[in-house]
Short mmCIF file of N, CA and C in Angstrom, two decimals:
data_model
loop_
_atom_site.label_atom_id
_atom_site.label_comp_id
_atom_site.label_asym_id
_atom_site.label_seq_id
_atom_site.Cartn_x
_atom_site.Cartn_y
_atom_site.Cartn_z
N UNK A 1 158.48 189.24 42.06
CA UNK A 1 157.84 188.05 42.58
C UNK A 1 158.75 187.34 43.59
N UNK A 2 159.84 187.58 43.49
CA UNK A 2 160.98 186.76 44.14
C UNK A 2 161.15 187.34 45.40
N UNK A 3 161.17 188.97 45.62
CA UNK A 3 161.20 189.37 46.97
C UNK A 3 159.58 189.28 47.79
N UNK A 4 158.37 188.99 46.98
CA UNK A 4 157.25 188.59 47.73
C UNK A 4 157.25 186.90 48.39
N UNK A 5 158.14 186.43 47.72
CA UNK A 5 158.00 184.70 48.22
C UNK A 5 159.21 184.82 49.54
N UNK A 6 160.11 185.69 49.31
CA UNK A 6 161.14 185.81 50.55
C UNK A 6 160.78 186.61 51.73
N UNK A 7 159.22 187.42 51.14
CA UNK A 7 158.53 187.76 52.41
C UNK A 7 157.67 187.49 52.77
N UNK A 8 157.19 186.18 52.26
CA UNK A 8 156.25 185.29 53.20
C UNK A 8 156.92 184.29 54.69
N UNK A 9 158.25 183.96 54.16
CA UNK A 9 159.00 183.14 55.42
C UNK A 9 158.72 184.20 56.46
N UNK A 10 159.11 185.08 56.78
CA UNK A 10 158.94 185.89 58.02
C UNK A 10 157.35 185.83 58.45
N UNK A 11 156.72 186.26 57.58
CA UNK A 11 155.21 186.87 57.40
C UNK A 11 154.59 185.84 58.40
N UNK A 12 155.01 184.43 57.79
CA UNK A 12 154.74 182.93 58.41
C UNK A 12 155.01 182.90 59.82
N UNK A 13 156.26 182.82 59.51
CA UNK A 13 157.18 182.42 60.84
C UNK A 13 156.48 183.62 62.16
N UNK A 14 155.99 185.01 61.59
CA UNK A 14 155.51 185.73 62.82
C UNK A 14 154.07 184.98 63.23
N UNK A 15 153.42 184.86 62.60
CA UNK A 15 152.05 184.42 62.49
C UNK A 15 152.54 182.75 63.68
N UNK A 16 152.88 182.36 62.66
CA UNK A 16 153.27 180.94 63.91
C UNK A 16 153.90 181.38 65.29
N UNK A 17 154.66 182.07 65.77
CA UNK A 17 154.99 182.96 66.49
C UNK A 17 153.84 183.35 67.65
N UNK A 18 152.99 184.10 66.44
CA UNK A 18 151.88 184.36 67.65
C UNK A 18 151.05 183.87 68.11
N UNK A 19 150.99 182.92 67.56
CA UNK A 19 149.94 181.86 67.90
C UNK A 19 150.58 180.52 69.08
N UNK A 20 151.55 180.77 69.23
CA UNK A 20 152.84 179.92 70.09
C UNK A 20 152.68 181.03 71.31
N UNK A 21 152.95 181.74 71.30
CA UNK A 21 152.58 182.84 72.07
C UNK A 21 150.76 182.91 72.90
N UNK A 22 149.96 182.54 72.18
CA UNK A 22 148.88 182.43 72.89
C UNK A 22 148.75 181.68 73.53
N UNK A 23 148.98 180.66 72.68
CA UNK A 23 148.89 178.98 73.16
C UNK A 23 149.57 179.25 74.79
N UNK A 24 150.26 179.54 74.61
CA UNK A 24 151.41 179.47 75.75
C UNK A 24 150.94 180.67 76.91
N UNK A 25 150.62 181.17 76.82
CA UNK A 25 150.21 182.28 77.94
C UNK A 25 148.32 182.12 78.31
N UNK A 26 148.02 180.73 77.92
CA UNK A 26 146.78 180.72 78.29
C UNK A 26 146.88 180.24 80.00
N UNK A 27 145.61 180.54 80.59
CA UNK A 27 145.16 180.38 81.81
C UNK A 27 145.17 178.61 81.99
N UNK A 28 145.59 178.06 82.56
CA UNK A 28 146.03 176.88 83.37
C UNK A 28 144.38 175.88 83.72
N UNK A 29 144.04 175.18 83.20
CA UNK A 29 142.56 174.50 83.64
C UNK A 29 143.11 174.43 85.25
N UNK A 30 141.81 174.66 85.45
CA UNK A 30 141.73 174.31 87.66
C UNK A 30 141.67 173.19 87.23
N UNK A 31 141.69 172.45 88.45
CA UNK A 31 141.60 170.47 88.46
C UNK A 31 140.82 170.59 89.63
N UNK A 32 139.69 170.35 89.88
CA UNK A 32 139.54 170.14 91.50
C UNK A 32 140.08 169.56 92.38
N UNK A 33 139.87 170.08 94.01
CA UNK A 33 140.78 169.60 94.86
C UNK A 33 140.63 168.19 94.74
N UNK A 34 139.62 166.96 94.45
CA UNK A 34 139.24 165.76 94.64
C UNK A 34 140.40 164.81 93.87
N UNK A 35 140.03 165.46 92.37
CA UNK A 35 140.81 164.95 91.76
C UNK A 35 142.55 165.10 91.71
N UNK A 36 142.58 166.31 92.17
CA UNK A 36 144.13 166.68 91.92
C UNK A 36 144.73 165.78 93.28
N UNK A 37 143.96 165.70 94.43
CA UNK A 37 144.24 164.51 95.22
C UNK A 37 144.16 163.15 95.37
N UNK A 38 143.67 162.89 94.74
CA UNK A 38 143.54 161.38 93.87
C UNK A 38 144.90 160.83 93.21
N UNK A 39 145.23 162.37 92.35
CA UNK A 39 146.62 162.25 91.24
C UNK A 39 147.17 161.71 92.20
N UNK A 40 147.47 162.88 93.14
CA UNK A 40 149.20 163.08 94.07
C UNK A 40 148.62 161.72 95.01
N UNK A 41 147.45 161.44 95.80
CA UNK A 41 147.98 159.55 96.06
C UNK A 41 148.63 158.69 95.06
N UNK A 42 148.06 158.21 93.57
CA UNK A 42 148.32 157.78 93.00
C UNK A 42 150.30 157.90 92.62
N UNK A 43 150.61 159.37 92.59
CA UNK A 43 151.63 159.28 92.52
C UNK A 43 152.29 159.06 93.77
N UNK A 44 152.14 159.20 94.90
CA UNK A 44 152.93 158.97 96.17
C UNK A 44 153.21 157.25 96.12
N UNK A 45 151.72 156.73 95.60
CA UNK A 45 151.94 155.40 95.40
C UNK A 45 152.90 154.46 95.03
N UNK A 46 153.03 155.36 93.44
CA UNK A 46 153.78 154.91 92.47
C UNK A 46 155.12 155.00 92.92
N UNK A 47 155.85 156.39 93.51
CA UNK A 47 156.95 156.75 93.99
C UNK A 47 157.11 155.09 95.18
N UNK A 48 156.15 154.64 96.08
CA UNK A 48 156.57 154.18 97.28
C UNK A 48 157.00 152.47 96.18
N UNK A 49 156.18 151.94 95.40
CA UNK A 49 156.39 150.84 94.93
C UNK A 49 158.13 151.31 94.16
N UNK A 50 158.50 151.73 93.38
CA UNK A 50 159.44 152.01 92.82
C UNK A 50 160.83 152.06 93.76
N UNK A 51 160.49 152.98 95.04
CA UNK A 51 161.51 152.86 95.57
C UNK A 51 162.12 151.89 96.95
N UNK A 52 160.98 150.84 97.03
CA UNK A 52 161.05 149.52 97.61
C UNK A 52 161.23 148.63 96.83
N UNK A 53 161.11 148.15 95.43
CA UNK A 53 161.47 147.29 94.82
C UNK A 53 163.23 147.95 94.43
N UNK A 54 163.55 148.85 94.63
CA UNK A 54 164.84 149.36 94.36
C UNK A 54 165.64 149.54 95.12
N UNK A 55 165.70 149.75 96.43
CA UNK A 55 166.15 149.43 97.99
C UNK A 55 166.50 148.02 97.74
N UNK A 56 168.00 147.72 98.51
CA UNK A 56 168.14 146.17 99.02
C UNK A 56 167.31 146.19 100.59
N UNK A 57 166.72 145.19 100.91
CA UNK A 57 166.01 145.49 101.97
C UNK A 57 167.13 145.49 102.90
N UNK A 58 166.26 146.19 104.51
CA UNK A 58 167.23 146.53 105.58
C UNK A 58 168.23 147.70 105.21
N UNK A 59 168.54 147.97 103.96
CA UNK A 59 169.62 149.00 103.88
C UNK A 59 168.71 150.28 104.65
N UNK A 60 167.74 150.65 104.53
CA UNK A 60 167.20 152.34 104.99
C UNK A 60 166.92 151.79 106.21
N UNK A 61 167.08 151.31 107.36
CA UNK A 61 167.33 150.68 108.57
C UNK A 61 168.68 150.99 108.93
N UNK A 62 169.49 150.20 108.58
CA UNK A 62 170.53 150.21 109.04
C UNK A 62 171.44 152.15 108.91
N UNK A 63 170.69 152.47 108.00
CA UNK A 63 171.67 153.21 107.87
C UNK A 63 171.13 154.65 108.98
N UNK A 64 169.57 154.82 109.20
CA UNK A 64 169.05 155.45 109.82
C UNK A 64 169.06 155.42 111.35
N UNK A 65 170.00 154.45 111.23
CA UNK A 65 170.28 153.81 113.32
C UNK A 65 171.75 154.34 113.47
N UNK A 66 172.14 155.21 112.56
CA UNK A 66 173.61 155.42 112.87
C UNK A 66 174.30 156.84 112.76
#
């Protein structure tokens, strides 16, 4: 009984295994072009607020004149 309970850990562990394995090698959902361009404004957005409130102003001026 003792070497059947020490061969369920593996038995398991493959089974979880393969199923990590599917999960993982599935096909990618499409996004349509509409929406997936929507995202990337939204994020260009986000990027432009973030890195103007984080700039001292005039610094990307000054430094681009030289």
């Amino acid at each position: 009984m003792a070497a059947l309970a020490w061969l369920i850990i593996p038995v398991a562990a493959a089974l979880v295994a393969m199923l990590w394995a599917g999960w993982a090698a599935r096909t990618p959902r499409a996004t349509g072009d509409p929406a997936s361009l929507a995202e990337h404004q939204r994020f260009l957005a986000a990027m432009e607020r973030s890195t103007a409130s984080a700039a001292p102003s005039g610094a990307a001026g000054e430094r681009s004149g030289q």
